[in-house]
């Protein structure tokens, strides 16, 4: 993940906040998934303080679900979370194809 040094520096300077953010990790998240979602949360946490923290956590899940699981959402929502995630690079992120892309490739054969 790009800028991981920035995230680590932020964590060192904000240890209490870091402990709170760590409590948001779900039991099913891999290290790779969590590190990316954690970066998303840290990148945007100043814009979503209490009582709007739940909103940020939901947006972080939308972004992570789209990146790691290929979940689809409205274009407006995807544009918003992609903007919020600018600069976060997920190495070896899965690539998903839509049903239309798969059918189109099948028809070419």
Coordinates of N, CA and C in Angstrom, one line a residue:
X1 N 0.8 -1.2 0.0 CA 0.0 0.0 0.0 C 0.9 1.2 0.0
X2 N 0.6 2.1 -0.9 CA 1.4 3.4 -1.0 C 1.2 4.2 0.3
X3 N 2.2 5.0 0.6 CA 2.1 5.9 1.7 C 1.9 5.2 3.1
X4 N 2.3 3.9 3.2 CA 2.1 3.2 4.4 C 3.0 3.9 5.5
X5 N 4.1 4.5 5.1 CA 4.9 5.2 6.1 C 4.2 6.4 6.7
X6 N 3.3 7.1 5.9 CA 2.5 8.2 6.4 C 1.5 7.7 7.4
X7 N 0.9 6.5 7.1 CA 0.0 5.9 8.0 C 0.6 5.5 9.3
X8 N 1.8 4.9 9.2 CA 2.5 4.5 10.4 C 2.9 5.7 11.3
X9 N 3.4 6.8 10.6 CA 3.7 8.0 11.3 C 2.5 8.6 12.0
X10 N 1.4 8.6 11.3 CA 0.1 9.1 11.9 C -0.3 8.2 13.2
X11 N -0.1 6.9 13.1 CA -0.4 6.0 14.2 C 0.4 6.4 15.4
X12 N 1.7 6.5 15.1 CA 2.7 6.8 16.2 C 2.3 8.1 16.9
X13 N 1.8 9.1 16.2 CA 1.5 10.4 16.7 C 0.1 10.4 17.4
X14 N -0.7 9.4 17.0 CA -2.1 9.4 17.5 C -2.4 8.0 18.1
X15 N -1.7 7.6 19.1 CA -1.8 6.2 19.6 C -3.2 6.0 20.1
X16 N -3.8 6.9 20.8 CA -5.2 6.7 21.4 C -6.2 6.5 20.2
X17 N -6.1 7.3 19.2 CA -7.0 7.2 18.0 C -6.7 5.9 17.3
X18 N -5.5 5.5 17.3 CA -5.1 4.2 16.6 C -5.8 3.0 17.3
X19 N -5.7 3.0 18.7 CA -6.4 2.0 19.4 C -7.9 1.9 19.2
X20 N -8.5 3.1 19.0 CA -9.9 3.1 18.7 C -10.2 2.5 17.4
X21 N -9.4 2.9 16.4 CA -9.6 2.5 15.0 C -9.3 0.9 14.9
X22 N -8.4 0.4 15.6 CA -8.1 -1.0 15.6 C -9.3 -1.8 16.1
X23 N -10.2 -1.2 16.9 CA -11.3 -1.9 17.4 C -12.4 -2.1 16.3
X24 N -12.3 -1.4 15.2 CA -13.2 -1.5 14.1 C -13.0 -2.6 13.2
X25 N -11.9 -3.3 13.3 CA -11.5 -4.5 12.5 C -12.5 -5.6 12.7
X26 N -13.0 -6.2 11.6 CA -14.0 -7.3 11.8 C -13.2 -8.6 11.8
X27 N -13.8 -9.6 12.4 CA -13.1 -10.9 12.6 C -12.8 -11.5 11.2
X28 N -13.5 -11.2 10.2 CA -13.3 -11.9 8.9 C -12.3 -11.2 8.0
X29 N -11.8 -10.0 8.4 CA -10.9 -9.3 7.6 C -9.5 -9.8 7.6
X30 N -8.9 -10.1 6.4 CA -7.5 -10.5 6.4 C -6.6 -9.3 6.7
X31 N -5.4 -9.5 6.9 CA -4.4 -8.4 7.2 C -4.4 -7.4 6.1
X32 N -4.4 -7.9 4.8 CA -4.3 -7.1 3.7 C -5.6 -6.2 3.6
X33 N -6.7 -6.8 3.8 CA -8.0 -6.1 3.7 C -8.0 -5.1 4.8
X34 N -7.7 -5.4 6.0 CA -7.8 -4.5 7.1 C -6.8 -3.3 7.0
X35 N -5.6 -3.6 6.6 CA -4.6 -2.5 6.4 C -5.1 -1.5 5.4
X36 N -5.7 -1.9 4.3 CA -6.2 -1.0 3.3 C -7.4 -0.2 3.9
X37 N -8.3 -0.9 4.6 CA -9.5 -0.2 5.1 C -9.1 0.7 6.2
X38 N -8.1 0.3 7.0 CA -7.6 1.2 8.1 C -7.0 2.4 7.5
X39 N -6.3 2.3 6.4 CA -5.7 3.5 5.7 C -6.8 4.4 5.3
X40 N -7.9 3.8 4.7 CA -9.1 4.6 4.3 C -9.7 5.4 5.5
X41 N -9.8 4.7 6.6 CA -10.4 5.3 7.8 C -9.5 6.5 8.3
X42 N -8.2 6.2 8.4 CA -7.3 7.2 8.9 C -7.3 8.4 8.0
X43 N -7.3 8.2 6.7 CA -7.3 9.2 5.7 C -8.5 10.2 5.8
X44 N -9.6 9.7 6.3 CA -10.8 10.5 6.3 C -11.4 10.7 7.7
X45 N -10.7 10.3 8.7 CA -11.3 10.4 10.1 C -11.6 11.8 10.5
X46 N -10.8 12.7 10.1 CA -11.0 14.1 10.6 C -12.2 14.7 10.0
X47 N -12.8 14.2 8.9 CA -14.0 14.7 8.3 C -15.2 14.0 8.9
X48 N -15.1 13.0 9.7 CA -16.2 12.2 10.2 C -16.1 11.9 11.6
X49 N -15.9 12.9 12.4 CA -15.8 12.7 13.9 C -17.2 12.4 14.4
X50 N -17.3 12.0 15.7 CA -18.6 11.8 16.4 C -19.5 12.9 16.1
X51 N -20.7 12.7 15.8 CA -21.5 11.4 15.8 C -21.5 10.8 14.4
X52 N -20.6 11.2 13.5 CA -20.7 10.7 12.1 C -19.7 9.6 11.8
X53 N -19.0 9.0 12.9 CA -18.0 8.0 12.7 C -18.6 6.7 12.0
X54 N -19.9 6.4 12.4 CA -20.5 5.2 11.8 C -20.6 5.4 10.3
X55 N -20.9 6.6 9.8 CA -21.0 6.9 8.4 C -19.6 6.6 7.7
X56 N -18.6 7.0 8.3 CA -17.2 6.8 7.8 C -17.0 5.3 7.7
X57 N -17.3 4.5 8.8 CA -17.1 3.1 8.8 C -17.9 2.4 7.7
X58 N -19.1 2.9 7.5 CA -19.9 2.3 6.4 C -19.3 2.6 5.0
X59 N -18.8 3.8 4.8 CA -18.1 4.1 3.6 C -16.9 3.3 3.4
X60 N -16.2 3.1 4.5 CA -14.9 2.3 4.4 C -15.3 0.8 4.0
X61 N -16.4 0.3 4.4 CA -16.8 -1.0 4.0 C -17.3 -1.1 2.6
X62 N -17.9 0.0 2.1 CA -18.3 0.1 0.7 C -17.1 0.0 -0.2
X63 N -16.1 0.8 0.2 CA -14.9 0.9 -0.6 C -14.2 -0.5 -0.6
X64 N -14.0 -1.1 0.6 CA -13.3 -2.3 0.7 C -14.1 -3.5 0.0
X65 N -15.4 -3.5 0.1 CA -16.2 -4.5 -0.5 C -16.1 -4.4 -2.0
X66 N -16.0 -3.2 -2.5 CA -15.9 -3.0 -4.0 C -14.5 -3.5 -4.4
X67 N -13.5 -3.1 -3.7 CA -12.1 -3.4 -4.1 C -11.8 -4.9 -4.0
X68 N -12.2 -5.5 -2.8 CA -11.8 -6.9 -2.5 C -12.8 -7.9 -2.9
X69 N -14.1 -7.6 -3.0 CA -15.1 -8.6 -3.3 C -15.9 -8.3 -4.6
X70 N -15.6 -7.1 -5.2 CA -16.3 -6.8 -6.5 C -17.7 -6.4 -6.3
X71 N -18.1 -6.0 -5.1 CA -19.5 -5.6 -4.9 C -19.8 -4.3 -5.7
X72 N -21.0 -4.2 -6.2 CA -21.4 -3.1 -7.0 C -22.3 -2.2 -6.2
X73 N -22.2 -0.9 -6.4 CA -23.0 0.1 -5.7 C -23.4 1.2 -6.8
X74 N -24.2 2.1 -6.4 CA -24.5 3.2 -7.3 C -23.2 4.0 -7.7
X75 N -23.2 4.5 -8.9 CA -22.0 5.2 -9.4 C -21.7 6.4 -8.6
X76 N -22.7 7.1 -8.1 CA -22.4 8.2 -7.2 C -21.7 7.8 -5.9
X77 N -22.1 6.7 -5.3 CA -21.5 6.3 -4.1 C -20.0 5.8 -4.4
X78 N -19.9 5.0 -5.5 CA -18.5 4.6 -5.9 C -17.6 5.7 -6.2
X79 N -18.1 6.7 -6.8 CA -17.3 7.9 -7.1 C -16.8 8.6 -5.8
X80 N -17.7 8.7 -4.9 CA -17.4 9.3 -3.6 C -16.3 8.5 -2.8
X81 N -16.5 7.2 -2.7 CA -15.5 6.5 -1.9 C -14.2 6.4 -2.7
X82 N -14.2 6.3 -4.0 CA -12.9 6.3 -4.7 C -12.2 7.6 -4.5
X83 N -12.9 8.7 -4.5 CA -12.3 10.0 -4.2 C -11.7 10.0 -2.8
X84 N -12.4 9.5 -1.9 CA -11.9 9.4 -0.5 C -10.7 8.5 -0.3
X85 N -10.6 7.6 -1.2 CA -9.5 6.6 -1.2 C -8.3 7.0 -2.0
X86 N -8.3 8.2 -2.6 CA -7.2 8.6 -3.5 C -5.9 8.4 -2.8
X87 N -4.9 7.8 -3.5 CA -3.6 7.6 -2.9 C -3.4 6.3 -2.2
X88 N -4.5 5.6 -1.9 CA -4.4 4.2 -1.3 C -4.2 3.2 -2.4
X89 N -3.1 2.5 -2.5 CA -2.9 1.5 -3.5 C -2.9 0.1 -2.9
X90 N -3.8 -0.7 -3.4 CA -3.9 -2.1 -2.9 C -3.1 -3.0 -3.9
X91 N -2.0 -3.5 -3.4 CA -1.2 -4.4 -4.2 C -2.0 -5.7 -4.5
X92 N -1.9 -6.2 -5.7 CA -2.5 -7.5 -6.0 C -4.0 -7.5 -5.8
X93 N -4.7 -6.4 -6.0 CA -6.1 -6.3 -5.8 C -6.8 -7.2 -6.9
X94 N -7.8 -7.9 -6.5 CA -8.5 -8.8 -7.5 C -9.1 -7.9 -8.6
X95 N -9.2 -8.5 -9.8 CA -9.9 -7.8 -10.9 C -11.2 -8.6 -11.2
X96 N -12.3 -7.9 -11.2 CA -13.6 -8.5 -11.4 C -14.1 -8.1 -12.8
X97 N -14.8 -9.0 -13.4 CA -15.5 -8.7 -14.7 C -17.0 -8.7 -14.4
X98 N -17.7 -7.9 -15.1 CA -19.2 -7.9 -15.0 C -19.7 -9.0 -15.8
X99 N -20.9 -9.4 -15.6 CA -21.6 -10.4 -16.4 C -21.6 -10.0 -17.9
X100 N -21.8 -8.8 -18.2 CA -21.8 -8.3 -19.5 C -20.5 -8.5 -20.2
X101 N -19.4 -8.3 -19.5 CA -18.1 -8.5 -20.0 C -17.8 -9.9 -20.3
X102 N -18.2 -10.8 -19.4 CA -18.1 -12.2 -19.6 C -18.8 -12.7 -20.8
X103 N -20.1 -12.3 -21.0 CA -20.9 -12.7 -22.1 C -20.3 -12.2 -23.4
X104 N -19.9 -11.0 -23.4 CA -19.3 -10.4 -24.6 C -18.0 -11.2 -25.0
X105 N -17.2 -11.6 -24.1 CA -16.0 -12.4 -24.4 C -16.4 -13.8 -24.9
X106 N -17.5 -14.3 -24.4 CA -18.0 -15.6 -24.8 C -18.5 -15.5 -26.3
X107 N -19.1 -14.4 -26.6 CA -19.7 -14.3 -28.0 C -18.6 -14.1 -29.0
X108 N -17.4 -13.6 -28.6 CA -16.3 -13.4 -29.5 C -15.7 -14.7 -30.0
X109 N -15.9 -15.8 -29.2 CA -15.3 -17.1 -29.5 C -16.0 -17.7 -30.6

